[in-house]
Coordinates of C-alpha atoms in Angstrom, one line a residue:
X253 CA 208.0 88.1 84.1
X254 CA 208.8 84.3 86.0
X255 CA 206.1 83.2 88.3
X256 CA 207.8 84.0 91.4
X257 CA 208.6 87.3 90.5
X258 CA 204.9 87.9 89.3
X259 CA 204.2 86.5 93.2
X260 CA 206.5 88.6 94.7
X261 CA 204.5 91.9 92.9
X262 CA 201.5 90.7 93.8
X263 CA 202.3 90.0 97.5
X264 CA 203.9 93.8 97.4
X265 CA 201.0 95.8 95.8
X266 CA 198.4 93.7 98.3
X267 CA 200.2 94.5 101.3
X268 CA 201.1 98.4 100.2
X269 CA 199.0 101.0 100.0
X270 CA 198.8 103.2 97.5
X271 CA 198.0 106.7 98.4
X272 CA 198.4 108.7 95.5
X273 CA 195.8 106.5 94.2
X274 CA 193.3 106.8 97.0
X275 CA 194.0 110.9 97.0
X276 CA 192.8 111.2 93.6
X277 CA 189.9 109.1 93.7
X278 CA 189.1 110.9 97.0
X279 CA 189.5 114.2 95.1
X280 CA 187.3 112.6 92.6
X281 CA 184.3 111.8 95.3
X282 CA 184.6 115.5 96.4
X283 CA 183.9 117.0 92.7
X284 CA 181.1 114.3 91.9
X285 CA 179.1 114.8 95.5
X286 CA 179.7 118.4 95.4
X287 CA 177.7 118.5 91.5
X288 CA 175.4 116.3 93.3
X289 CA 174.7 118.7 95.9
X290 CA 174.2 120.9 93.2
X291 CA 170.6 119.8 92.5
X292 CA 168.6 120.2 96.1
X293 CA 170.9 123.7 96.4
X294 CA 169.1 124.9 93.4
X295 CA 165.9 124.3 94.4
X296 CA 164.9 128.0 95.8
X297 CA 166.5 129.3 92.5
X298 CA 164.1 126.5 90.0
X299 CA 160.9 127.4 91.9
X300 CA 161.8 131.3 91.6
X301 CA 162.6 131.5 87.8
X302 CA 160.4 128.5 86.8
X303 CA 157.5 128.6 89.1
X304 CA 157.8 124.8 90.2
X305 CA 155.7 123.8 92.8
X306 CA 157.1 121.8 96.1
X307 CA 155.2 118.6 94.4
X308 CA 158.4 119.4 91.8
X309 CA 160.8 119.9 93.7
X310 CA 160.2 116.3 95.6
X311 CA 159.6 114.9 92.2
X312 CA 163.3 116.0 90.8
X313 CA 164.9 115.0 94.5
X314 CA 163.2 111.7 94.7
X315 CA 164.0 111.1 90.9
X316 CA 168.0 112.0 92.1
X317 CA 167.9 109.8 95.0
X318 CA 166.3 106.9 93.6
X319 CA 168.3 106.6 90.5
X320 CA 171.5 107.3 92.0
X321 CA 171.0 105.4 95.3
X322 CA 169.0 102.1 94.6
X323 CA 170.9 101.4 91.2
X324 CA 174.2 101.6 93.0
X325 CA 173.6 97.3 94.3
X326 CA 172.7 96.6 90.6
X327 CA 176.0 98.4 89.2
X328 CA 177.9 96.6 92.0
X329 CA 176.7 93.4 90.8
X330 CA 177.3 93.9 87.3
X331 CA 181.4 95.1 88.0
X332 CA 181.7 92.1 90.6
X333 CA 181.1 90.1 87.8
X334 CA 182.9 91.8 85.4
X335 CA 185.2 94.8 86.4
X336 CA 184.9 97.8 84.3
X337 CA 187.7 100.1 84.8
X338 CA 186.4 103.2 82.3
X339 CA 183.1 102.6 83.9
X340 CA 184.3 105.1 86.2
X341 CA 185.0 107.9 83.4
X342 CA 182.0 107.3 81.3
X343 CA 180.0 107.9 84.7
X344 CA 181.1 111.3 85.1
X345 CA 180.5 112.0 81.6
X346 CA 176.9 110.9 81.8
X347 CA 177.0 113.8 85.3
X348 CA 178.5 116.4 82.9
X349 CA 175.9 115.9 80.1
X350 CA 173.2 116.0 83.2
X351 CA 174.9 119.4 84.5
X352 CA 174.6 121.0 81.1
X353 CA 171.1 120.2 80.6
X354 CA 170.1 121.2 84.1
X355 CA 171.6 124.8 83.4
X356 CA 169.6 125.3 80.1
X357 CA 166.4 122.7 80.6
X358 CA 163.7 125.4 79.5
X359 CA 160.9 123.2 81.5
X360 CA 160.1 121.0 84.5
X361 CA 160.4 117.6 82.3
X362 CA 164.1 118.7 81.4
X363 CA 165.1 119.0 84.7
X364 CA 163.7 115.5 85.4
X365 CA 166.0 113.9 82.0
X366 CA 168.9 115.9 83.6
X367 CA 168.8 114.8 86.7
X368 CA 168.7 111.1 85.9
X369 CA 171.8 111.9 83.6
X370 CA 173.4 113.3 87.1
X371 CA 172.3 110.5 89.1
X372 CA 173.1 107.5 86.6
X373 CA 176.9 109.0 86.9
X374 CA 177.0 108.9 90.5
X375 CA 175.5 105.1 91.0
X376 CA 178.3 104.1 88.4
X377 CA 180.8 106.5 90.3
X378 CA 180.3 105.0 94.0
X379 CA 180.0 101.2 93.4
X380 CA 183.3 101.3 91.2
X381 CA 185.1 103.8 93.3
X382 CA 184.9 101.8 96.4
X383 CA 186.5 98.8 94.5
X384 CA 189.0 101.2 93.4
X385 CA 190.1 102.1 97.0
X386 CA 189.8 98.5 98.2
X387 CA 192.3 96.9 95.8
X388 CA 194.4 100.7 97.1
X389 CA 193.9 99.8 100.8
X390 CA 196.7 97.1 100.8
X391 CA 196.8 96.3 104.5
X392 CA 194.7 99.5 105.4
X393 CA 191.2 98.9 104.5
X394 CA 189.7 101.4 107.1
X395 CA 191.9 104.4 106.3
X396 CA 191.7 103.3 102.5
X397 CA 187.9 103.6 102.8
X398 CA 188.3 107.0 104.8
X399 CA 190.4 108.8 102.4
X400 CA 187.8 107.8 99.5
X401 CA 184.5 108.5 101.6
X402 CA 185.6 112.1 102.5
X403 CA 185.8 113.1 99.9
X404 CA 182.3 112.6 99.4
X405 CA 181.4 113.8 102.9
X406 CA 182.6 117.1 102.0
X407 CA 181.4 117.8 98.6
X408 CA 178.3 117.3 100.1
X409 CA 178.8 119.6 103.3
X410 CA 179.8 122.7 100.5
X411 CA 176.0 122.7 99.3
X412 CA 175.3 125.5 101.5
X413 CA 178.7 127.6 100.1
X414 CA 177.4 126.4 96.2
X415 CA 174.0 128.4 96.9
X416 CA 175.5 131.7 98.8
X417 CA 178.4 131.8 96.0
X418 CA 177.7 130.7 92.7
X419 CA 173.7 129.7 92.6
X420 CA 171.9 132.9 94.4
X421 CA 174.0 135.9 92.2
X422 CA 174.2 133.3 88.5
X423 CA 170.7 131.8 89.0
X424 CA 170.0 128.7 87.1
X425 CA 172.4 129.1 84.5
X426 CA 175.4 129.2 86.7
X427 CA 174.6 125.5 87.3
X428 CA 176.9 125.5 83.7
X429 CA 179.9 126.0 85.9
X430 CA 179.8 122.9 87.3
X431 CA 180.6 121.3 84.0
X432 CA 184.3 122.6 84.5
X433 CA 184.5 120.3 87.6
X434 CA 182.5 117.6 85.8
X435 CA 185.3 117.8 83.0
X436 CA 188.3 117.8 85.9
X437 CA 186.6 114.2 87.2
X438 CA 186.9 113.0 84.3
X439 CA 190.3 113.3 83.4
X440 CA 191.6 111.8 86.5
X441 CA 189.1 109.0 86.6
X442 CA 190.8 108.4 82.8
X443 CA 193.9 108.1 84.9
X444 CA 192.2 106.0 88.3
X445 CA 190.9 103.6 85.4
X446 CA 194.4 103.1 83.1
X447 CA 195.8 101.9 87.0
X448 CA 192.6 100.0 87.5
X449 CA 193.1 98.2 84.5
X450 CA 197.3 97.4 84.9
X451 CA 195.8 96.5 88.6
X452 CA 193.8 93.6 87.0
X453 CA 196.3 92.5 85.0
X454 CA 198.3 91.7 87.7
X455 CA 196.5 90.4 90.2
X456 CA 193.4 88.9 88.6
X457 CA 194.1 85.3 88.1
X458 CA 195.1 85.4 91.9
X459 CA 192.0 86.7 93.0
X460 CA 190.0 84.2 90.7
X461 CA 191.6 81.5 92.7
X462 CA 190.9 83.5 96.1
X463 CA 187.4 83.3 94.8
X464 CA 187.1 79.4 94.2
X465 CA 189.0 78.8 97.6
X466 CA 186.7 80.7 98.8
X467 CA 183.3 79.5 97.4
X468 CA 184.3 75.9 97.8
X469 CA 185.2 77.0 101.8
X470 CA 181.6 78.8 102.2
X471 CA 178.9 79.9 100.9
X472 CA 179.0 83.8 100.9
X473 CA 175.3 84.3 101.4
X474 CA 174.7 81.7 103.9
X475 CA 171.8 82.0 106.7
X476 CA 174.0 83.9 109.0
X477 CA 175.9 85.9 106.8
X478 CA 172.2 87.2 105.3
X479 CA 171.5 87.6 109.3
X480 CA 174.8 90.1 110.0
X481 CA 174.1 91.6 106.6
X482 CA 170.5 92.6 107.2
X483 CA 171.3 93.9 111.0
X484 CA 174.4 96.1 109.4
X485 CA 172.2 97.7 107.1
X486 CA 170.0 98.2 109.7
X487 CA 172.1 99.8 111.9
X488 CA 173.2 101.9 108.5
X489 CA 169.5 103.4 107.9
X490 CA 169.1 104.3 111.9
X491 CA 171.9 106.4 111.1
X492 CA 170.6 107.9 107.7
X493 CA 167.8 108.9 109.2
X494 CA 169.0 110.7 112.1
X495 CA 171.6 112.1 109.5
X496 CA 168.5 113.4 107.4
X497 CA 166.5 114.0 110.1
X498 CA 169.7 116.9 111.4
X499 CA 169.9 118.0 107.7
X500 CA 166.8 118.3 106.8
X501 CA 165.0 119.5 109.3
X502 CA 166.9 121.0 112.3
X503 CA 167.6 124.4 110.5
X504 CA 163.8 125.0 110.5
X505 CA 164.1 123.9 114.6
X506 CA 167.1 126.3 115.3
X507 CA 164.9 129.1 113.4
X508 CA 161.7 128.5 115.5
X509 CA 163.8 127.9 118.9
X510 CA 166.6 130.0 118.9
X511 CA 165.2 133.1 116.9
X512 CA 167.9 132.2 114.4
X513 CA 168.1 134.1 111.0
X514 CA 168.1 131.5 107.8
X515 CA 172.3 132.2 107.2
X516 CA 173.2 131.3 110.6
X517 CA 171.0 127.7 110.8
X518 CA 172.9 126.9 107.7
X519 CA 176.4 127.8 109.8
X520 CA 175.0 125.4 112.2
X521 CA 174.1 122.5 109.5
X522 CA 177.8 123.6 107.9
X523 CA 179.4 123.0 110.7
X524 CA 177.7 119.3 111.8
X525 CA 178.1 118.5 108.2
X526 CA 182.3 119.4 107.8
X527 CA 182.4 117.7 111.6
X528 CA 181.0 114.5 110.2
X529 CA 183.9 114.6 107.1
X530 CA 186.5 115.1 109.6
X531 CA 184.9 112.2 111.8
X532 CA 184.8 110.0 108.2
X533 CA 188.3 110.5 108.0
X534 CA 189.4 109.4 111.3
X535 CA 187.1 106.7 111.9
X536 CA 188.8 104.4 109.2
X537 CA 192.2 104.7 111.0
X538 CA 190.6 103.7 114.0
X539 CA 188.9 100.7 112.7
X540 CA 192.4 99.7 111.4
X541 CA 193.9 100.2 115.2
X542 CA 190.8 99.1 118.0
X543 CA 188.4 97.1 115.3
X544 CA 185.3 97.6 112.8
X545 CA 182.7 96.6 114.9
X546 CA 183.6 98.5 117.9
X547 CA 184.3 101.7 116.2
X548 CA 180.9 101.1 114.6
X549 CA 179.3 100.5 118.3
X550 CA 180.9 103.7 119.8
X551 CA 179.7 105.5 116.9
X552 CA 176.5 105.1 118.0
X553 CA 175.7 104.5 121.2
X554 CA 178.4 107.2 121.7
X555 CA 176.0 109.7 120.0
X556 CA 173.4 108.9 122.1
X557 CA 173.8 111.1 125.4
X558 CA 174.1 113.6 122.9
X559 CA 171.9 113.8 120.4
X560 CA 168.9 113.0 123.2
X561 CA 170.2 116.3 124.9
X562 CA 170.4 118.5 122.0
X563 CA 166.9 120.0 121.4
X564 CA 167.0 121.1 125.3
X565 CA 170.5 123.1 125.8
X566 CA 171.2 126.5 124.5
X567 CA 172.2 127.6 121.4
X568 CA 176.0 127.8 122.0
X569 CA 176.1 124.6 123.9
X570 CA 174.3 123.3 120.8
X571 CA 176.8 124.6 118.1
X572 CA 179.3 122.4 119.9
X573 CA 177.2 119.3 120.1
X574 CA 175.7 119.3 117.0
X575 CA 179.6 119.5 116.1
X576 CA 180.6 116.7 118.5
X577 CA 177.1 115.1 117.1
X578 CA 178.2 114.4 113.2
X579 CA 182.2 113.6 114.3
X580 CA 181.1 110.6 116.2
X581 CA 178.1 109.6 114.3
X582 CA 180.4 109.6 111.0
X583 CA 183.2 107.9 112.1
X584 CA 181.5 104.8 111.4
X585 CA 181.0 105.7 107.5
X586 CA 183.5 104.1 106.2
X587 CA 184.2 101.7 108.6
X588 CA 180.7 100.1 107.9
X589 CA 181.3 99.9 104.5
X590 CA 184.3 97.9 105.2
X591 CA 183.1 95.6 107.5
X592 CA 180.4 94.5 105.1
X593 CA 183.1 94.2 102.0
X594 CA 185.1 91.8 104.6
X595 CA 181.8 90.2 105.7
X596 CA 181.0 88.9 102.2
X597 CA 184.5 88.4 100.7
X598 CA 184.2 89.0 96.9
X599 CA 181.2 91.1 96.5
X600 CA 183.0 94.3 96.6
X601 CA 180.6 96.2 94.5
X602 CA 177.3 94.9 95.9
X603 CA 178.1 95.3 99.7
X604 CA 179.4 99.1 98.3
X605 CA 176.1 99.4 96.7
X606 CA 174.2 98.2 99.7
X607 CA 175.8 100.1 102.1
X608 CA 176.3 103.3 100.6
X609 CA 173.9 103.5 97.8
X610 CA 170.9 102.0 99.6
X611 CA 171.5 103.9 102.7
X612 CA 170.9 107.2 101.1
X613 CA 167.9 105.7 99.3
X614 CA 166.4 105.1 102.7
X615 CA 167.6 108.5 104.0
X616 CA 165.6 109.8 101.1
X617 CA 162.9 107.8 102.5
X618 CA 163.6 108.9 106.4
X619 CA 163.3 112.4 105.2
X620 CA 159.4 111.7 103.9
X621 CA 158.8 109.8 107.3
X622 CA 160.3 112.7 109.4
X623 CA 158.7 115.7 107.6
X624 CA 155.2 113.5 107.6
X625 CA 155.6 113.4 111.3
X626 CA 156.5 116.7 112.1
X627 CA 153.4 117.7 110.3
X628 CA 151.3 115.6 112.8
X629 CA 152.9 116.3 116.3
X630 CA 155.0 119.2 115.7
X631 CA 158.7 120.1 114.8
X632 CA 160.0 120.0 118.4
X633 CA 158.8 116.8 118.9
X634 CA 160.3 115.3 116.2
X635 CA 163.5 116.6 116.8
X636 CA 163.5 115.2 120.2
X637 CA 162.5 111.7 119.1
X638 CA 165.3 111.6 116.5
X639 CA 167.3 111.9 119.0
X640 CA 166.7 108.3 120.1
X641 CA 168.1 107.0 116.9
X642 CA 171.4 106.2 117.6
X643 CA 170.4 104.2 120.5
X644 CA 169.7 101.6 118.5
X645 CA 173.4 100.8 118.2
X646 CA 173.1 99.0 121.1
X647 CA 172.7 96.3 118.3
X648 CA 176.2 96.3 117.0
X649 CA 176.6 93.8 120.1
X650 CA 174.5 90.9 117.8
X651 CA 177.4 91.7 114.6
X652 CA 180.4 89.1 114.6
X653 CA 184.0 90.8 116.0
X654 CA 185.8 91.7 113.1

């Protein structure tokens, strides 16, 4: 191929994006999440049929989050360095493996190898699958990010579905199912990663120059880019922990307040949790049209009003807010993703890592902080302070326009 035809392709395939791509990967976030949630929805089942103690069942989840949150900056790293396109595949076979051992582990130290297995797949999956949809977006970075992060978004929200359907009547062995969607993952990630690859072909030495430019231009992680950087993930853990504050802990409210049975607080945490996938999905778009930082502003301050008035209306006004609640609060998902890949230009996998990997890390951490303080002063008054949370948005004003 001449030069300027290899320019011409390249200009084409940055500007276009390609949405069969994105749809598969996004399929691919749904399956991975969803084994994911697999884990905390079997917890009733493991301290039933194995006896573990709640000491246990904090050990496995912490081991879960930890390994498949905090490693997700070192994986991005690694691949910004050195892209590894079957990275992606191998990952999910590492989740599969991890799946089969947690439906047969025959003791509590089992469980613990098996969920690392799970987790290790999932901080290669995110990292790498974020680049994916990146060099995917073309000119449409926000929806790019959207389609991909939804995915994940709802895999998550169909823990409460995974328990009622397959977990309560198959107990722990019908965990073993899930290696049939581990197995799906991995044959389209086989295909995501044969594009990946033809992708870097083309476009590499291109970017390699972008980089120098680049470098030469500005140092990526100067003073006031580490400033912006810090503030976004700021911003990012206020909204984990309000997140994990609502899903952890506001069933147990709507039980003690409302007189509700356990099946109809999960309808309520359902329903906040498919509201924030749709609002993951449309807040990308948006970025695209009325800009990053303002979608991420009116994401939070937006919840606000809201989530302060929550704990105090009744229960039907509540089902709606709570909805209203995880649309608005969501939309910035994606968006702040984005906004930190743009804010230090090629460090795809890190800021990925950072803002996606860390921030469930520390809404891991949010959910020790919350559950230690409704402990002290009581449930209620927890809820109500978490409330406050997304007032801290406010901040966004500090954060360069995009």
């Amino acid at each position: 191929m001449s030069q300027a035809a290899l320019t011409s392709s390249y200009k084409k395939e940055m500007t276009n994006t390609n949405f069969k791509i994105l749809v598969i990967l996004g399929i691919c976030h749904l399956l991975n999440d969803s084994i994911q949630a697999v884990v905390p929805a079997m917890f009733p089942i493991l301290e039933k049929s194995m006896g573990l103690t709640f000491t246990q069942l904090g050990i496995i989840a912490f081991s879960l989050n930890m390994v498949s949150s905090v490693m997700q900056p070192i994986v991005g790293v690694a691949t910004d360095k050195r892209p590894m396109p079957f990275a992606l595949p191998i990952g999910l076979t590492s989740t599969l493996f991890g799946v089969l051992g947690l439906a047969f582990a025959p003791s509590f130290a089992w469980i613990v190898l098996a969920v690392f297995f799970i987790g290790l797949g999932s901080a290669v999956f995110h990292p790498e699958g974020s680049r994916v949809a990146h060099m995917a977006a073309g000119s449409k970075r926000g929806l790019a990010q959207s389609i991909y992060q939804v995915g994940g978004n709802t895999g998550q929200a169909l823990a409460p579905l995974i328990t009622a359907l397959i977990l309560v009547p198959l107990g722990q062995k019908g965990a073993a199912w899930f290696t049939l969607v581990a197995a799906m993952a991995v044959i389209l990630l086989v295909y995501i990663a044969i594009w990946y690859s033809k992708k870097l072909n083309l476009d590499i030495q291109a970017l390699k120059q972008k980089g120098k430019n680049a470098l030469a231009a500005e140092n990526p992680f100067s003073g006031k880019i580490i400033f912006y950087l810090t503030l976004l993930l700021f911003l990012i853990f206020a909204r984990s922990w309000y997140v994990s504050g609502i899903t952890n802990f506001y069933a147990f409210y709507a039980i003690d307040n409302y007189g509700f049975s356990i099946q109809k607080a999960q309808g309520f945490l359902f329903a906040f949790l498919v509201a924030g996938a749709l609002g993951t999905f449309f807040g990308g778009p948006l970025a695209d049209r009325f800009g990053k930082r303002n979608i991420i502003l009116i994401s939070l301050v937006g919840t606000a009003p809201l989530s302060i008035i929550m704990p105090f209306v009744p229960q039907t006004f509540a089902f709606i807010i709570l909805m209203l609640t995880g649309f608005i609060l969501m939309s910035s998902f994606s968006v702040t993703v984005v906004y930190a890949q743009e804010l230090v230009p090629g460090k795809v996998g890190l800021m990925s890592g950072l803002t996606v990997g860390l921030a469930f890390g520390m809404g891991a951490i949010g959910s020790i902080v919350l559950g230690y303080l409704a402990d002290q002063i009581g449930l209620s008054l927890t809820i109500i302070l978490t409330g406050f949370l997304p007032l801290l948005g406010i901040l966004t004003l500090l954060l360069p326009k995009d």
